[in-house]
């Protein structure tokens, strides 16, 4: 995150490739998730998708927690 002159915090934006690396999926999967509304995205002026790092980390944490609960001891 960076702080601008007017003290607003600008959050780091991730590319589909960076998000895909975190989730260990193909970048096209990340784009499908965004299209389906599973993860929020913004568009650059050039039309490229970018993802807020905090939102990506939140989804990653949520999925990790769900996977841990589903893989409990039987």
mmCIF file of C-alpha atoms in Angstrom:
data_model
loop_
_atom_site.group_PDB
_atom_site.id
_atom_site.type_symbol
_atom_site.label_atom_id
_atom_site.label_comp_id
_atom_site.label_asym_id
_atom_site.label_seq_id
_atom_site.Cartn_x
_atom_site.Cartn_y
_atom_site.Cartn_z
ATOM 1 C CA UNK A 1 0.000 0.000 0.000
ATOM 2 C CA UNK A 2 1.129 3.525 -0.606
ATOM 3 C CA UNK A 3 -0.032 6.775 0.908
ATOM 4 C CA UNK A 4 -0.597 9.671 -1.465
ATOM 5 C CA UNK A 5 -0.203 13.365 -0.720
ATOM 6 C CA UNK A 6 -3.856 13.619 0.317
ATOM 7 C CA UNK A 7 -3.360 10.709 2.782
ATOM 8 C CA UNK A 8 -5.530 8.206 0.939
ATOM 9 C CA UNK A 9 -4.252 4.661 1.015
ATOM 10 C CA UNK A 10 -3.851 3.135 -2.425
ATOM 11 C CA UNK A 11 -4.100 -0.618 -2.358
ATOM 12 C CA UNK A 12 -1.845 -2.814 -4.446
ATOM 13 C CA UNK A 13 -3.554 -4.269 -7.500
ATOM 14 C CA UNK A 14 -2.707 -7.742 -8.760
ATOM 15 C CA UNK A 15 -2.805 -9.076 -12.308
ATOM 16 C CA UNK A 16 -4.730 -12.243 -13.177
ATOM 17 C CA UNK A 17 -1.382 -14.030 -13.444
ATOM 18 C CA UNK A 18 -0.349 -12.985 -9.937
ATOM 19 C CA UNK A 19 -3.691 -14.099 -8.513
ATOM 20 C CA UNK A 20 -3.455 -17.383 -10.414
ATOM 21 C CA UNK A 21 -0.048 -18.060 -8.874
ATOM 22 C CA UNK A 22 -1.443 -17.564 -5.363
ATOM 23 C CA UNK A 23 -4.340 -19.951 -6.001
ATOM 24 C CA UNK A 24 -2.312 -22.362 -8.156
ATOM 25 C CA UNK A 25 -4.775 -22.118 -11.032
ATOM 26 C CA UNK A 26 -4.640 -20.885 -14.622
ATOM 27 C CA UNK A 27 -5.072 -17.115 -15.166
ATOM 28 C CA UNK A 28 -8.177 -17.859 -17.257
ATOM 29 C CA UNK A 29 -9.741 -19.461 -14.179
ATOM 30 C CA UNK A 30 -9.227 -16.206 -12.279
ATOM 31 C CA UNK A 31 -10.916 -14.306 -15.107
ATOM 32 C CA UNK A 32 -13.857 -16.739 -15.000
ATOM 33 C CA UNK A 33 -14.147 -16.223 -11.241
ATOM 34 C CA UNK A 34 -14.329 -12.469 -11.809
ATOM 35 C CA UNK A 35 -16.957 -12.856 -14.527
ATOM 36 C CA UNK A 36 -19.012 -15.083 -12.206
ATOM 37 C CA UNK A 37 -18.704 -12.577 -9.350
ATOM 38 C CA UNK A 38 -16.695 -14.903 -7.118
ATOM 39 C CA UNK A 39 -13.952 -12.283 -6.816
ATOM 40 C CA UNK A 40 -14.194 -8.572 -7.461
ATOM 41 C CA UNK A 41 -12.109 -6.905 -10.123
ATOM 42 C CA UNK A 42 -11.572 -3.504 -11.598
ATOM 43 C CA UNK A 43 -10.697 -2.574 -15.158
ATOM 44 C CA UNK A 44 -7.754 -0.440 -16.151
ATOM 45 C CA UNK A 45 -8.282 2.286 -18.767
ATOM 46 C CA UNK A 46 -6.857 -0.228 -21.264
ATOM 47 C CA UNK A 47 -9.516 -2.793 -20.325
ATOM 48 C CA UNK A 48 -7.297 -5.166 -18.337
ATOM 49 C CA UNK A 49 -8.543 -6.743 -15.107
ATOM 50 C CA UNK A 50 -6.858 -6.020 -11.805
ATOM 51 C CA UNK A 51 -7.663 -7.445 -8.396
ATOM 52 C CA UNK A 52 -7.394 -5.752 -4.996
ATOM 53 C CA UNK A 53 -4.777 -7.546 -2.923
ATOM 54 C CA UNK A 54 -6.885 -7.455 0.262
ATOM 55 C CA UNK A 55 -9.852 -9.057 -1.498
ATOM 56 C CA UNK A 56 -7.629 -11.761 -2.989
ATOM 57 C CA UNK A 57 -6.072 -12.498 0.411
ATOM 58 C CA UNK A 58 -9.528 -12.649 2.006
ATOM 59 C CA UNK A 59 -10.763 -15.190 -0.557
ATOM 60 C CA UNK A 60 -7.563 -17.210 -0.233
ATOM 61 C CA UNK A 61 -7.946 -17.284 3.548
ATOM 62 C CA UNK A 62 -11.613 -18.266 3.266
ATOM 63 C CA UNK A 63 -10.882 -21.110 0.855
ATOM 64 C CA UNK A 64 -7.954 -22.319 2.951
ATOM 65 C CA UNK A 65 -10.161 -22.395 6.058
ATOM 66 C CA UNK A 66 -12.922 -24.266 4.203
ATOM 67 C CA UNK A 67 -10.429 -26.791 2.809
ATOM 68 C CA UNK A 68 -8.999 -27.360 6.283
ATOM 69 C CA UNK A 69 -12.451 -27.933 7.752
ATOM 70 C CA UNK A 70 -13.402 -30.324 4.952
ATOM 71 C CA UNK A 71 -10.201 -32.320 5.384
ATOM 72 C CA UNK A 72 -10.725 -33.045 9.077
ATOM 73 C CA UNK A 73 -9.965 -36.307 10.812
ATOM 74 C CA UNK A 74 -12.544 -39.022 10.229
#
